[in-house]
GROMACS .gro file of N, CA and C in nm:
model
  189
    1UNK      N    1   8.827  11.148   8.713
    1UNK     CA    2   8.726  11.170   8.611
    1UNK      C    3   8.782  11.119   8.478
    2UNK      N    4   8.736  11.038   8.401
    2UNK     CA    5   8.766  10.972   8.294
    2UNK      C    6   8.689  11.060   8.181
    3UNK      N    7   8.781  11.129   8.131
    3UNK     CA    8   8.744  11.228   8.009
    3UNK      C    9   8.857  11.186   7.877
    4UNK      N   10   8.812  11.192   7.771
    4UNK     CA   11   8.915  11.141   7.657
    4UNK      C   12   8.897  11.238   7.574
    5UNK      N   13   8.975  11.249   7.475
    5UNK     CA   14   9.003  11.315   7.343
    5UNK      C   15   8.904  11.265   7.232
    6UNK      N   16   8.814  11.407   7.209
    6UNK     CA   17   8.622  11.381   7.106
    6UNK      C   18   8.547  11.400   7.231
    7UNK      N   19   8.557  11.401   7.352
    7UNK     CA   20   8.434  11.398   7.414
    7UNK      C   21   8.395  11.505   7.400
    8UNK      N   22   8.274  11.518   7.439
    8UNK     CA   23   8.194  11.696   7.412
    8UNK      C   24   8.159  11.675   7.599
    9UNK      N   25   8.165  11.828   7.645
    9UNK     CA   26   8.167  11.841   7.731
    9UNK      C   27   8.079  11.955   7.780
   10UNK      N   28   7.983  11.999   7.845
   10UNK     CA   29   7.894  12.075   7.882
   10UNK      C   30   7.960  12.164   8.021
   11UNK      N   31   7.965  12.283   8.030
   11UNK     CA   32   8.015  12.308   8.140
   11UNK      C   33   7.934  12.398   8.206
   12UNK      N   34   7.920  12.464   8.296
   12UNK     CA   35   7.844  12.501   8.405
   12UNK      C   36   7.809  12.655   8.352
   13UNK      N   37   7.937  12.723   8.303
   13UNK     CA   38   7.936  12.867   8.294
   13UNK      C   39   7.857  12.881   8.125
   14UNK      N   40   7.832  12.955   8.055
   14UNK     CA   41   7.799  12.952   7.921
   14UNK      C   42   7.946  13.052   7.868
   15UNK      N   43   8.009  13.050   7.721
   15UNK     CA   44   8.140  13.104   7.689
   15UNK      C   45   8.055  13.226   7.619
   16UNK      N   46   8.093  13.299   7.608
   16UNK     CA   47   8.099  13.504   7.577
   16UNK      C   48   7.964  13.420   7.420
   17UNK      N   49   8.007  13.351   7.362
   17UNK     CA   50   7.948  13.345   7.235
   17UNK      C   51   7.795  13.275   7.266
   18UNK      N   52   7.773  13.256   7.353
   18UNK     CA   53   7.667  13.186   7.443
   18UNK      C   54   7.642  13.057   7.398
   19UNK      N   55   7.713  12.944   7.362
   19UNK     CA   56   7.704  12.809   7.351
   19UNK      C   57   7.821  12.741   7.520
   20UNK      N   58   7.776  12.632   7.577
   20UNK     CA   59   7.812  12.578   7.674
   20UNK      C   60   7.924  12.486   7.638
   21UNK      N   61   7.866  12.376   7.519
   21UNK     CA   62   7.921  12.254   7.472
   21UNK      C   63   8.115  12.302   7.404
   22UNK      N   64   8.164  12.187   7.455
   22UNK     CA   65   8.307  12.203   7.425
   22UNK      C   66   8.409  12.074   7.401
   23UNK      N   67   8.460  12.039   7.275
   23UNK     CA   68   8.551  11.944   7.252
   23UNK      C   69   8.651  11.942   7.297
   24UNK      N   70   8.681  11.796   7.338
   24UNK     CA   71   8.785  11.773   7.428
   24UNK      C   72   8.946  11.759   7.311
   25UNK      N   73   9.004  11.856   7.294
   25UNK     CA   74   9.153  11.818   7.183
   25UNK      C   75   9.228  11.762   7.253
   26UNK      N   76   9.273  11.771   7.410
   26UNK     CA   77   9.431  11.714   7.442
   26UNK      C   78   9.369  11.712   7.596
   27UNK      N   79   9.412  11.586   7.640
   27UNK     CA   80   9.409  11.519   7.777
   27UNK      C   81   9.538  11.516   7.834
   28UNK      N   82   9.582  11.568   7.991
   28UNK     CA   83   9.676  11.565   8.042
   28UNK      C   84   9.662  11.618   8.133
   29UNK      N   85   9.844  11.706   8.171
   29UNK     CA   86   9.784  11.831   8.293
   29UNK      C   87   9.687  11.944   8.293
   30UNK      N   88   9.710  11.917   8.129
   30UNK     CA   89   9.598  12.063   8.153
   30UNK      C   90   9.474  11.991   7.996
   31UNK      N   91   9.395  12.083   7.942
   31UNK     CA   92   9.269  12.031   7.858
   31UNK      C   93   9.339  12.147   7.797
   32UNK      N   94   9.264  12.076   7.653
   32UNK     CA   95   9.283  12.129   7.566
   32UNK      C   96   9.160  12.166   7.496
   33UNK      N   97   9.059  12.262   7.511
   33UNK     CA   98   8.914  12.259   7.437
   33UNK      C   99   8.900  12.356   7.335
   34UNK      N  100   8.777  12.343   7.241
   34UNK     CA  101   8.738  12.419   7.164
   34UNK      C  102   8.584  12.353   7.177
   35UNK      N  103   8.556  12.549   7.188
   35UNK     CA  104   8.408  12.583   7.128
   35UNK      C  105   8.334  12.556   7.063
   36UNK      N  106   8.203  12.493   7.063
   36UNK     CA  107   8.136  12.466   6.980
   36UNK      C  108   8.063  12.521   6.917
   37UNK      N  109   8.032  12.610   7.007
   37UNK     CA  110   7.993  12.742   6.915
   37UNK      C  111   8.033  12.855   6.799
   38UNK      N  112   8.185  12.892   6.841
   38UNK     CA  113   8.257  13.035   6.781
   38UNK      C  114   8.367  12.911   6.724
   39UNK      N  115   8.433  12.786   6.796
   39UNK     CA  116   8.594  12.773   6.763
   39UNK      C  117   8.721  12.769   6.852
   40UNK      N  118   8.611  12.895   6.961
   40UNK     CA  119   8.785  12.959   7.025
   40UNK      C  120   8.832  12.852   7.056
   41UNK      N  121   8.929  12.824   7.092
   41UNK     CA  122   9.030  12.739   7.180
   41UNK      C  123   9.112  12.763   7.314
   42UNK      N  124   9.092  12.718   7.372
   42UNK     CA  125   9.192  12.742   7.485
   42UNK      C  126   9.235  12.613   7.601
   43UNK      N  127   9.323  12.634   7.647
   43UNK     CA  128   9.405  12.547   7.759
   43UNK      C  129   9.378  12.586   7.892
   44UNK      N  130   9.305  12.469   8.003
   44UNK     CA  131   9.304  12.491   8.093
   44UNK      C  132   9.365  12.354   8.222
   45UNK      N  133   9.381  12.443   8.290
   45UNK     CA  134   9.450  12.339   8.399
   45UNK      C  135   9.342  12.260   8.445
   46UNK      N  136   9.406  12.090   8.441
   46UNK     CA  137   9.303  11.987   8.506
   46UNK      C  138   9.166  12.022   8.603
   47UNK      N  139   9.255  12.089   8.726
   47UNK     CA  140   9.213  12.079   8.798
   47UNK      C  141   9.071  12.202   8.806
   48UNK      N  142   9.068  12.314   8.728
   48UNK     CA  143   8.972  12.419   8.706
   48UNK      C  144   8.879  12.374   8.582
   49UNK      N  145   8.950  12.251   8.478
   49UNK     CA  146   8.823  12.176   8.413
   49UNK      C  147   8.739  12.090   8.468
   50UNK      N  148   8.825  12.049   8.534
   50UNK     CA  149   8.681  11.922   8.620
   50UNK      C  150   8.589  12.026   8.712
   51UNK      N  151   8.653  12.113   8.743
   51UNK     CA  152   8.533  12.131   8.867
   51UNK      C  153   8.439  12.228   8.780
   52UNK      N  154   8.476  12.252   8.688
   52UNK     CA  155   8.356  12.392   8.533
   52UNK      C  156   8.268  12.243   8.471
   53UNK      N  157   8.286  12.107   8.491
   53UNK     CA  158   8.215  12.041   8.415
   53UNK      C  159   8.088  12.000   8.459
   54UNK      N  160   7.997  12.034   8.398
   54UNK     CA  161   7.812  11.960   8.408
   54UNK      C  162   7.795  11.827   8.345
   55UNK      N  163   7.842  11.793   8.250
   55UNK     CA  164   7.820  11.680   8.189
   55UNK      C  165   7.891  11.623   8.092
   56UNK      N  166   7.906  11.505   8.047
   56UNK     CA  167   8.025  11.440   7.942
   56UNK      C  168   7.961  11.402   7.873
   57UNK      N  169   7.932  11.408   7.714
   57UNK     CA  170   7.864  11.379   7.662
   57UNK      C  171   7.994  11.283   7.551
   58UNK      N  172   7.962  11.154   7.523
   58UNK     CA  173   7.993  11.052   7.459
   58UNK      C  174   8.000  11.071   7.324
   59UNK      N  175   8.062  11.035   7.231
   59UNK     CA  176   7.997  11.005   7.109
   59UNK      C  177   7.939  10.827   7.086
   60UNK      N  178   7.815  10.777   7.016
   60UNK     CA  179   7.791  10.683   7.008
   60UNK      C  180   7.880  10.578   6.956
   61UNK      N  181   7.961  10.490   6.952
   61UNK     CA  182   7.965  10.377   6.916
   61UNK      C  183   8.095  10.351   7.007
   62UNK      N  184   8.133  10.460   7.099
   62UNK     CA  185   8.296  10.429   7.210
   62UNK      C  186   8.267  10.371   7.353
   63UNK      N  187   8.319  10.263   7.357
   63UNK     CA  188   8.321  10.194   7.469
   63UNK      C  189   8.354  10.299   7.651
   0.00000   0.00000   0.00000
């Protein structure tokens, strides 16, 4: 799954603050996201982000 650092990311579950959408900070073994809603932040392992993801949302003008 080709996910980068800025992507906004939609995920399946909704977070406690009830917004879905989540910025991508750090690509590797594990993600690095924040909330788009509240802020929070947190680190999750690769493999439990890809399978929480609904959709990748782009920003316009990135190849």
């Amino acid at each position: 799954m080709d996910i980068r650092v800025g992507d906004r990311l939609q995920l399946k579950k909704e977070h406690p603050c009830g917004s879905r959408e989540w910025e991508v900070l750090r690509v590797g073994m594990d993600f690095k996201l924040r909330c788009l809603g509240c802020g929070h932040e947190l680190m999750l392992p690769r493999s439990k982000a890809e399978k929480s993801i609904k959709k990748i949302i782009r920003t316009e003008g990135e190849a």
